[in-house]
Amino acid sequence: MHGPASPGWLLVALCAATGAYCLLRMRSTVEEQRRAAGGEALMGFGMAAMAVPATAFTPPPWAWPAYAVVFGAAALHALWAARAGAHHLHHLVGASAMVYMAVVMAASPGHHPASGGAGIPLLTGALLLYFTGYVLLSGLRLVPVAVAVGGAAGGWRDRPELARACRLSMGIGMVAMLLTL
């Protein structure tokens, strides 16, 4: 995404660290947690790649359509998984938002939407409202889990408070990326 370089690099670091932790969570013994962690790792690394400041790297013209295809496939997978539970709908919204941002970036002249107000304001606003609400709700849900678990022993893989913190940080990252459209 485009904007000041320092916040962009912080967003890259946050999303990459989140993706890395989600890869670690894929080693969990709980199958549903492994499956969710895989999708979240893809989202974290995809957000990190999209957040690289334009002053450091300008992606080739084929990169934005490739992002749209990858996250379009992730959205279809989330839609299919939503048959088993409504909690997959958030993954559908997240992957769809990534497709939207990739399409906006591909369609914007010079791939610099921050300079020209790219995107559909109503859709961008709706996504901002959704992810802002998600961040606030996730933050509220995280507090009791962190307090209850405290310093519980266990591996890094099966820590519910860390998984929720990762989802919270990806939600914050999504809000930041949508604000740059």
Backbone as CSV, one residue per row, in Angstrom:
resi,resn,N_x,N_y,N_z,CA_x,CA_y,CA_z,C_x,C_y,C_z
1,MET,0.849,-1.157,0.000,0.000,0.000,0.000,0.903,1.230,0.000
2,HIS,0.318,2.357,-0.178,1.130,3.548,-0.343,0.814,4.561,0.742
3,GLY,1.823,5.234,1.154,1.728,6.214,2.215,3.122,6.432,2.760
4,PRO,3.248,7.000,3.966,4.567,7.212,4.547,5.309,5.888,4.734
5,ALA,6.629,5.922,4.570,7.425,4.694,4.601,7.484,4.055,5.986
6,SER,7.675,4.826,7.042,7.830,4.241,8.378,6.615,3.428,8.817
7,PRO,5.387,3.980,8.745,4.237,3.152,9.104,4.080,1.948,8.178
8,GLY,4.459,2.115,6.923,4.389,0.990,5.992,5.289,-0.154,6.421
9,TRP,6.511,0.174,6.819,7.427,-0.879,7.269,6.970,-1.498,8.580
10,LEU,6.378,-0.701,9.459,5.834,-1.266,10.698,4.694,-2.233,10.397
11,LEU,3.861,-1.874,9.425,2.772,-2.761,9.021,3.316,-4.035,8.393
12,VAL,4.366,-3.917,7.585,5.011,-5.105,7.000,5.514,-6.011,8.114
13,ALA,6.208,-5.439,9.095,6.753,-6.235,10.200,5.645,-6.907,11.002
14,LEU,4.587,-6.167,11.315,3.463,-6.718,12.076,2.815,-7.878,11.336
15,CYS,2.531,-7.680,10.063,1.850,-8.719,9.284,2.749,-9.926,9.048
16,ALA,4.041,-9.701,8.803,4.967,-10.818,8.607,5.139,-11.621,9.902
17,ALA,5.240,-10.932,11.042,5.353,-11.634,12.324,4.084,-12.433,12.605
18,THR,2.942,-11.867,12.282,1.680,-12.575,12.460,1.634,-13.808,11.571
19,GLY,2.033,-13.655,10.318,2.065,-14.800,9.402,3.007,-15.885,9.891
20,ALA,4.160,-15.483,10.419,5.127,-16.456,10.933,4.561,-17.209,12.125
21,TYR,3.899,-16.496,13.039,3.304,-17.184,14.182,2.196,-18.130,13.729
22,CYS,1.433,-17.717,12.727,0.375,-18.591,12.220,0.964,-19.857,11.598
23,LEU,2.120,-19.738,10.958,2.799,-20.939,10.454,3.162,-21.864,11.610
24,LEU,3.619,-21.301,12.712,3.936,-22.091,13.900,2.681,-22.769,14.441
25,ARG,1.549,-22.051,14.417,0.286,-22.637,14.890,-0.182,-23.784,14.011
26,MET,0.303,-23.859,12.780,-0.095,-24.954,11.896,0.433,-26.295,12.384
27,ARG,1.318,-26.279,13.369,1.837,-27.521,13.936,1.000,-28.009,15.111
28,SER,-0.138,-27.381,15.354,-1.023,-27.750,16.450,-1.549,-29.168,16.258
29,THR,-1.957,-29.766,17.337,-2.550,-31.103,17.258,-4.042,-31.049,16.940
30,VAL,-4.635,-29.857,16.983,-6.058,-29.675,16.704,-6.219,-29.327,15.221
31,GLU,-6.920,-30.189,14.482,-7.014,-30.020,13.031,-7.671,-28.708,12.622
32,GLU,-8.752,-28.326,13.279,-9.433,-27.076,12.925,-8.525,-25.869,13.144
33,GLN,-7.720,-25.921,14.203,-6.789,-24.826,14.471,-5.708,-24.782,13.391
34,ARG,-5.239,-25.934,12.951,-4.233,-25.970,11.877,-4.787,-25.372,10.602
35,ARG,-6.018,-25.722,10.272,-6.641,-25.235,9.043,-6.826,-23.713,9.092
36,ALA,-7.319,-23.211,10.213,-7.507,-21.761,10.359,-6.165,-21.038,10.330
37,ALA,-5.158,-21.625,10.956,-3.837,-20.998,10.984,-3.237,-20.895,9.588
38,GLY,-3.509,-21.856,8.737,-3.002,-21.799,7.366,-3.576,-20.619,6.598
39,GLY,-4.875,-20.425,6.720,-5.514,-19.289,6.059,-5.041,-17.969,6.630
40,GLU,-4.833,-17.932,7.941,-4.364,-16.712,8.575,-2.913,-16.421,8.215
41,ALA,-2.097,-17.460,8.038,-0.711,-17.256,7.599,-0.685,-16.662,6.190
42,LEU,-1.524,-17.201,5.309,-1.621,-16.655,3.954,-2.031,-15.187,4.006
43,MET,-3.004,-14.873,4.834,-3.472,-13.496,4.957,-2.362,-12.599,5.517
44,GLY,-1.667,-13.055,6.543,-0.597,-12.255,7.141,0.526,-11.956,6.160
45,PHE,0.993,-12.980,5.462,2.079,-12.767,4.504,1.614,-11.965,3.294
46,GLY,0.370,-12.174,2.868,-0.171,-11.390,1.755,-0.289,-9.924,2.120
47,MET,-0.750,-9.651,3.335,-0.857,-8.261,3.792,0.530,-7.637,3.908
48,ALA,1.507,-8.420,4.388,2.874,-7.900,4.495,3.408,-7.531,3.110
49,ALA,3.173,-8.378,2.134,3.655,-8.098,0.776,2.969,-6.872,0.183
50,MET,1.672,-6.731,0.427,0.950,-5.576,-0.116,1.312,-4.281,0.598
51,ALA,1.806,-4.368,1.825,2.088,-3.174,2.618,3.485,-2.606,2.395
52,VAL,4.303,-3.288,1.621,5.653,-2.767,1.368,5.526,-1.382,0.745
53,PRO,6.192,-0.373,1.319,6.076,0.986,0.787,6.514,1.077,-0.675
54,ALA,5.797,1.871,-1.430,6.078,2.022,-2.865,7.441,2.647,-3.110
55,THR,7.958,3.367,-2.126,9.284,3.967,-2.302,10.379,2.919,-2.261
56,ALA,10.102,1.757,-1.665,11.097,0.692,-1.561,10.996,-0.304,-2.706
57,PHE,9.774,-0.574,-3.139,9.579,-1.599,-4.163,8.269,-1.347,-4.887
58,THR,8.347,-1.290,-6.185,7.148,-1.187,-7.003,6.929,-2.550,-7.642
59,PRO,5.836,-3.219,-7.298,5.612,-4.555,-7.834,5.418,-4.525,-9.353
60,PRO,5.761,-5.622,-10.009,5.533,-5.694,-11.453,4.034,-5.660,-11.747
61,PRO,3.664,-5.311,-12.982,2.240,-5.168,-13.317,1.409,-6.438,-13.084
62,TRP,2.018,-7.597,-13.155,1.270,-8.836,-12.988,1.013,-9.179,-11.510
63,ALA,1.666,-8.473,-10.583,1.551,-8.829,-9.170,0.142,-8.618,-8.629
64,TRP,-0.491,-7.480,-8.961,-1.828,-7.203,-8.416,-2.870,-8.190,-8.916
65,PRO,-2.896,-8.523,-10.213,-3.837,-9.581,-10.640,-3.529,-10.928,-9.981
66,ALA,-2.238,-11.204,-9.745,-1.888,-12.459,-9.068,-2.427,-12.474,-7.637
67,TYR,-2.285,-11.343,-6.925,-2.872,-11.246,-5.587,-4.383,-11.486,-5.647
68,ALA,-5.033,-10.881,-6.631,-6.489,-11.035,-6.758,-6.865,-12.498,-6.972
69,VAL,-6.102,-13.210,-7.768,-6.392,-14.623,-8.028,-6.163,-15.466,-6.768
70,VAL,-5.036,-15.245,-6.100,-4.722,-16.025,-4.893,-5.776,-15.801,-3.814
71,PHE,-6.112,-14.534,-3.571,-7.083,-14.266,-2.514,-8.507,-14.548,-2.966
72,GLY,-8.756,-14.536,-4.265,-10.046,-14.990,-4.778,-10.236,-16.479,-4.490
73,ALA,-9.167,-17.249,-4.700,-9.223,-18.678,-4.369,-9.409,-18.876,-2.868
74,ALA,-8.739,-18.058,-2.065,-8.915,-18.147,-0.608,-10.344,-17.794,-0.210
75,ALA,-10.938,-16.807,-0.885,-12.331,-16.438,-0.597,-13.273,-17.575,-0.956
76,LEU,-13.035,-18.224,-2.079,-13.874,-19.371,-2.449,-13.721,-20.508,-1.441
77,HIS,-12.494,-20.733,-0.976,-12.273,-21.761,0.040,-13.008,-21.407,1.334
78,ALA,-12.952,-20.147,1.726,-13.654,-19.707,2.940,-15.168,-19.833,2.776
79,LEU,-15.658,-19.538,1.578,-17.093,-19.688,1.315,-17.497,-21.149,1.443
80,TRP,-16.677,-22.032,0.912,-16.951,-23.471,1.007,-16.892,-23.925,2.463
81,ALA,-15.912,-23.441,3.214,-15.764,-23.818,4.622,-16.879,-23.245,5.483
82,ALA,-17.506,-22.157,5.043,-18.584,-21.532,5.821,-19.795,-22.442,5.941
83,ARG,-19.876,-23.452,5.106,-20.971,-24.419,5.240,-20.901,-25.120,6.589
84,ALA,-19.678,-25.331,7.092,-19.487,-26.049,8.344,-19.632,-25.148,9.571
85,GLY,-19.467,-23.852,9.401,-19.574,-22.944,10.543,-19.482,-21.496,10.112
86,ALA,-20.267,-20.677,10.764,-20.333,-19.258,10.400,-19.043,-18.510,10.710
87,HIS,-18.177,-19.069,11.577,-16.935,-18.363,11.906,-16.012,-18.233,10.705
88,HIS,-16.252,-18.998,9.654,-15.449,-18.888,8.432,-15.846,-17.672,7.598
89,LEU,-16.956,-17.065,7.914,-17.389,-15.899,7.142,-16.415,-14.726,7.296
90,HIS,-15.760,-14.628,8.454,-14.757,-13.567,8.620,-13.602,-13.767,7.634
91,HIS,-13.195,-15.007,7.446,-12.129,-15.291,6.473,-12.588,-14.921,5.065
92,LEU,-13.857,-15.145,4.785,-14.420,-14.765,3.485,-14.355,-13.251,3.294
93,VAL,-14.734,-12.500,4.315,-14.689,-11.036,4.227,-13.244,-10.564,4.076
94,GLY,-12.328,-11.144,4.846,-10.923,-10.750,4.776,-10.307,-11.027,3.413
95,ALA,-10.548,-12.222,2.887,-10.002,-12.561,1.570,-10.639,-11.700,0.485
96,SER,-11.922,-11.437,0.615,-12.602,-10.577,-0.361,-12.058,-9.147,-0.306
97,ALA,-11.748,-8.667,0.894,-11.153,-7.332,1.031,-9.780,-7.290,0.368
98,MET,-9.023,-8.370,0.480,-7.716,-8.423,-0.187,-7.879,-8.405,-1.702
99,VAL,-8.880,-9.132,-2.202,-9.161,-9.101,-3.646,-9.517,-7.678,-4.061
100,TYR,-10.381,-7.045,-3.303,-10.798,-5.671,-3.605,-9.596,-4.736,-3.655
101,MET,-8.725,-4.823,-2.647,-7.559,-3.933,-2.630,-6.629,-4.217,-3.802
102,ALA,-6.450,-5.485,-4.157,-5.588,-5.824,-5.295,-6.176,-5.298,-6.594
103,VAL,-7.491,-5.399,-6.759,-8.142,-4.894,-7.970,-8.016,-3.370,-8.033
104,VAL,-8.193,-2.698,-6.907,-8.049,-1.241,-6.869,-6.620,-0.850,-7.233
105,MET,-5.658,-1.566,-6.692,-4.260,-1.258,-6.987,-3.943,-1.502,-8.461
106,ALA,-4.489,-2.559,-9.021,-4.244,-2.856,-10.436,-4.897,-1.826,-11.340
107,ALA,-6.043,-1.302,-10.935,-6.797,-0.364,-11.778,-6.364,1.085,-11.599
108,SER,-5.656,1.385,-10.516,-5.287,2.786,-10.281,-4.108,3.180,-11.163
109,PRO,-4.159,4.365,-11.718,-3.068,4.816,-12.586,-1.771,4.957,-11.799
110,GLY,-0.754,4.292,-12.272,0.534,4.365,-11.595,0.574,3.572,-10.299
111,HIS,-0.504,2.890,-9.964,-0.596,2.071,-8.753,-0.308,2.872,-7.493
112,HIS,-0.772,4.106,-7.444,-0.620,4.946,-6.258,-1.981,5.497,-5.854
113,PRO,-2.826,4.679,-5.195,-4.162,5.143,-4.857,-4.189,6.250,-3.825
114,ALA,-3.165,6.362,-2.994,-3.186,7.391,-1.948,-3.169,8.788,-2.553
115,SER,-2.683,8.903,-3.783,-2.618,10.220,-4.396,-3.886,10.589,-5.138
116,GLY,-4.762,9.609,-5.398,-5.914,9.942,-6.215,-7.250,9.445,-5.722
117,GLY,-7.365,8.887,-4.551,-8.657,8.442,-4.042,-9.246,7.313,-4.863
118,ALA,-8.554,6.200,-4.935,-9.017,5.061,-5.715,-10.020,4.246,-4.903
119,GLY,-10.680,3.344,-5.558,-11.621,2.478,-4.873,-13.026,3.045,-4.880
120,ILE,-13.944,2.223,-4.466,-15.348,2.600,-4.377,-15.586,3.066,-2.940
121,PRO,-15.843,4.354,-2.738,-15.940,4.873,-1.357,-16.930,4.110,-0.478
122,LEU,-18.074,3.729,-1.009,-19.064,3.022,-0.202,-18.547,1.647,0.230
123,LEU,-17.913,0.928,-0.686,-17.373,-0.389,-0.347,-16.190,-0.265,0.607
124,THR,-15.315,0.694,0.348,-14.183,0.917,1.246,-14.696,1.279,2.647
125,GLY,-15.693,2.141,2.712,-16.273,2.529,3.997,-16.912,1.354,4.720
126,ALA,-17.624,0.508,3.980,-18.247,-0.671,4.595,-17.183,-1.619,5.148
127,LEU,-16.113,-1.824,4.392,-15.029,-2.689,4.872,-14.338,-2.070,6.086
128,LEU,-14.144,-0.755,6.051,-13.554,-0.077,7.211,-14.425,-0.235,8.450
129,LEU,-15.732,-0.083,8.290,-16.645,-0.277,9.423,-16.579,-1.705,9.951
130,TYR,-16.589,-2.667,9.039,-16.533,-4.070,9.453,-15.252,-4.351,10.240
131,PHE,-14.103,-3.974,9.675,-12.844,-4.302,10.328,-12.608,-3.475,11.589
132,THR,-13.104,-2.257,11.639,-13.012,-1.482,12.873,-13.832,-2.159,13.970
133,GLY,-15.039,-2.576,13.634,-15.854,-3.304,14.595,-15.203,-4.608,15.019
134,TYR,-14.605,-5.303,14.055,-13.916,-6.560,14.355,-12.753,-6.318,15.314
135,VAL,-11.979,-5.267,15.074,-10.844,-4.949,15.942,-11.323,-4.642,17.355
136,LEU,-12.358,-3.823,17.478,-12.869,-3.480,18.803,-13.406,-4.716,19.533
137,LEU,-14.165,-5.537,18.834,-14.714,-6.750,19.445,-13.603,-7.741,19.793
138,SER,-12.628,-7.891,18.914,-11.505,-8.802,19.189,-10.713,-8.335,20.395
139,GLY,-10.512,-7.036,20.511,-9.799,-6.505,21.670,-10.530,-6.791,22.960
140,LEU,-11.852,-6.628,22.927,-12.643,-6.923,24.124,-12.617,-8.409,24.468
141,ARG,-12.620,-9.261,23.448,-12.579,-10.709,23.697,-11.208,-11.171,24.165
142,LEU,-10.180,-10.444,23.789,-8.818,-10.840,24.141,-8.523,-10.620,25.617
143,VAL,-9.056,-9.583,26.205,-8.734,-9.236,27.589,-9.068,-10.376,28.556
144,PRO,-10.288,-10.948,28.562,-10.560,-12.022,29.522,-9.709,-13.265,29.287
145,VAL,-9.393,-13.592,28.040,-8.581,-14.775,27.757,-7.169,-14.564,28.274
146,ALA,-6.610,-13.395,28.043,-5.246,-13.118,28.497,-5.161,-13.127,30.015
147,VAL,-6.173,-12.604,30.679,-6.184,-12.578,32.135,-6.356,-13.989,32.688
148,ALA,-7.255,-14.787,32.097,-7.518,-16.135,32.588,-6.327,-17.055,32.366
149,VAL,-5.674,-16.933,31.216,-4.554,-17.807,30.909,-3.317,-17.362,31.667
150,GLY,-3.148,-16.044,31.793,-2.004,-15.512,32.526,-0.698,-15.996,31.938
151,GLY,0.081,-16.658,32.719,1.371,-17.165,32.258,1.338,-18.669,32.105
152,ALA,0.253,-19.202,31.577,0.101,-20.648,31.459,1.238,-21.256,30.654
153,ALA,1.709,-22.388,31.149,2.765,-23.093,30.439,2.163,-23.784,29.217
154,GLY,2.987,-24.070,28.298,2.517,-24.731,27.080,3.314,-24.222,25.911
155,GLY,3.159,-24.925,24.821,3.891,-24.532,23.629,3.321,-23.269,23.014
156,TRP,4.072,-22.715,22.102,3.645,-21.512,21.394,2.524,-21.816,20.427
157,ARG,2.302,-23.075,20.116,1.318,-23.447,19.104,-0.117,-23.317,19.582
158,ASP,-0.388,-23.700,20.797,-1.768,-23.804,21.275,-2.069,-22.772,22.358
159,ARG,-1.819,-21.528,22.063,-2.098,-20.451,22.995,-3.248,-19.624,22.436
160,PRO,-4.463,-19.769,22.988,-5.614,-19.054,22.429,-5.466,-17.545,22.471
161,GLU,-4.794,-17.026,23.489,-4.647,-15.576,23.568,-3.710,-15.063,22.470
162,LEU,-2.714,-15.845,22.093,-1.827,-15.419,21.008,-2.522,-15.520,19.653
163,ALA,-3.339,-16.551,19.487,-4.100,-16.676,18.236,-5.052,-15.483,18.091
164,ARG,-5.711,-15.113,19.174,-6.618,-13.948,19.119,-5.842,-12.653,18.905
165,ALA,-4.680,-12.544,19.509,-3.853,-11.352,19.311,-3.411,-11.248,17.849
166,CYS,-3.122,-12.372,17.225,-2.755,-12.359,15.802,-3.934,-11.901,14.948
167,ARG,-5.116,-12.403,15.250,-6.298,-11.978,14.499,-6.560,-10.487,14.703
168,LEU,-6.347,-10.031,15.925,-6.505,-8.609,16.221,-5.502,-7.774,15.423
169,SER,-4.252,-8.207,15.383,-3.240,-7.433,14.654,-3.509,-7.444,13.160
170,MET,-4.020,-8.540,12.619,-4.373,-8.550,11.191,-5.562,-7.637,10.922
171,GLY,-6.499,-7.566,11.850,-7.623,-6.639,11.697,-7.156,-5.194,11.711
172,ILE,-6.219,-4.890,12.610,-5.652,-3.540,12.659,-4.924,-3.241,11.356
173,GLY,-4.174,-4.215,10.866,-3.472,-4.043,9.596,-4.425,-3.813,8.439
174,MET,-5.543,-4.518,8.448,-6.532,-4.342,7.379,-7.128,-2.944,7.423
175,VAL,-7.410,-2.445,8.618,-7.929,-1.073,8.746,-6.895,-0.086,8.192
176,ALA,-5.636,-0.269,8.551,-4.581,0.636,8.081,-4.462,0.586,6.557
177,MET,-4.553,-0.600,5.991,-4.432,-0.719,4.531,-5.642,-0.104,3.821
178,LEU,-6.822,-0.314,4.369,-8.009,0.274,3.757,-8.009,1.801,3.837
179,LEU,-7.423,2.330,4.893,-7.345,3.791,5.028,-6.477,4.416,3.936
180,THR,-5.534,3.650,3.396,-4.663,4.205,2.351,-5.308,4.193,0.983
181,LEU,-6.438,3.492,0.846,-7.118,3.498,-0.451,-7.695,4.855,-0.624
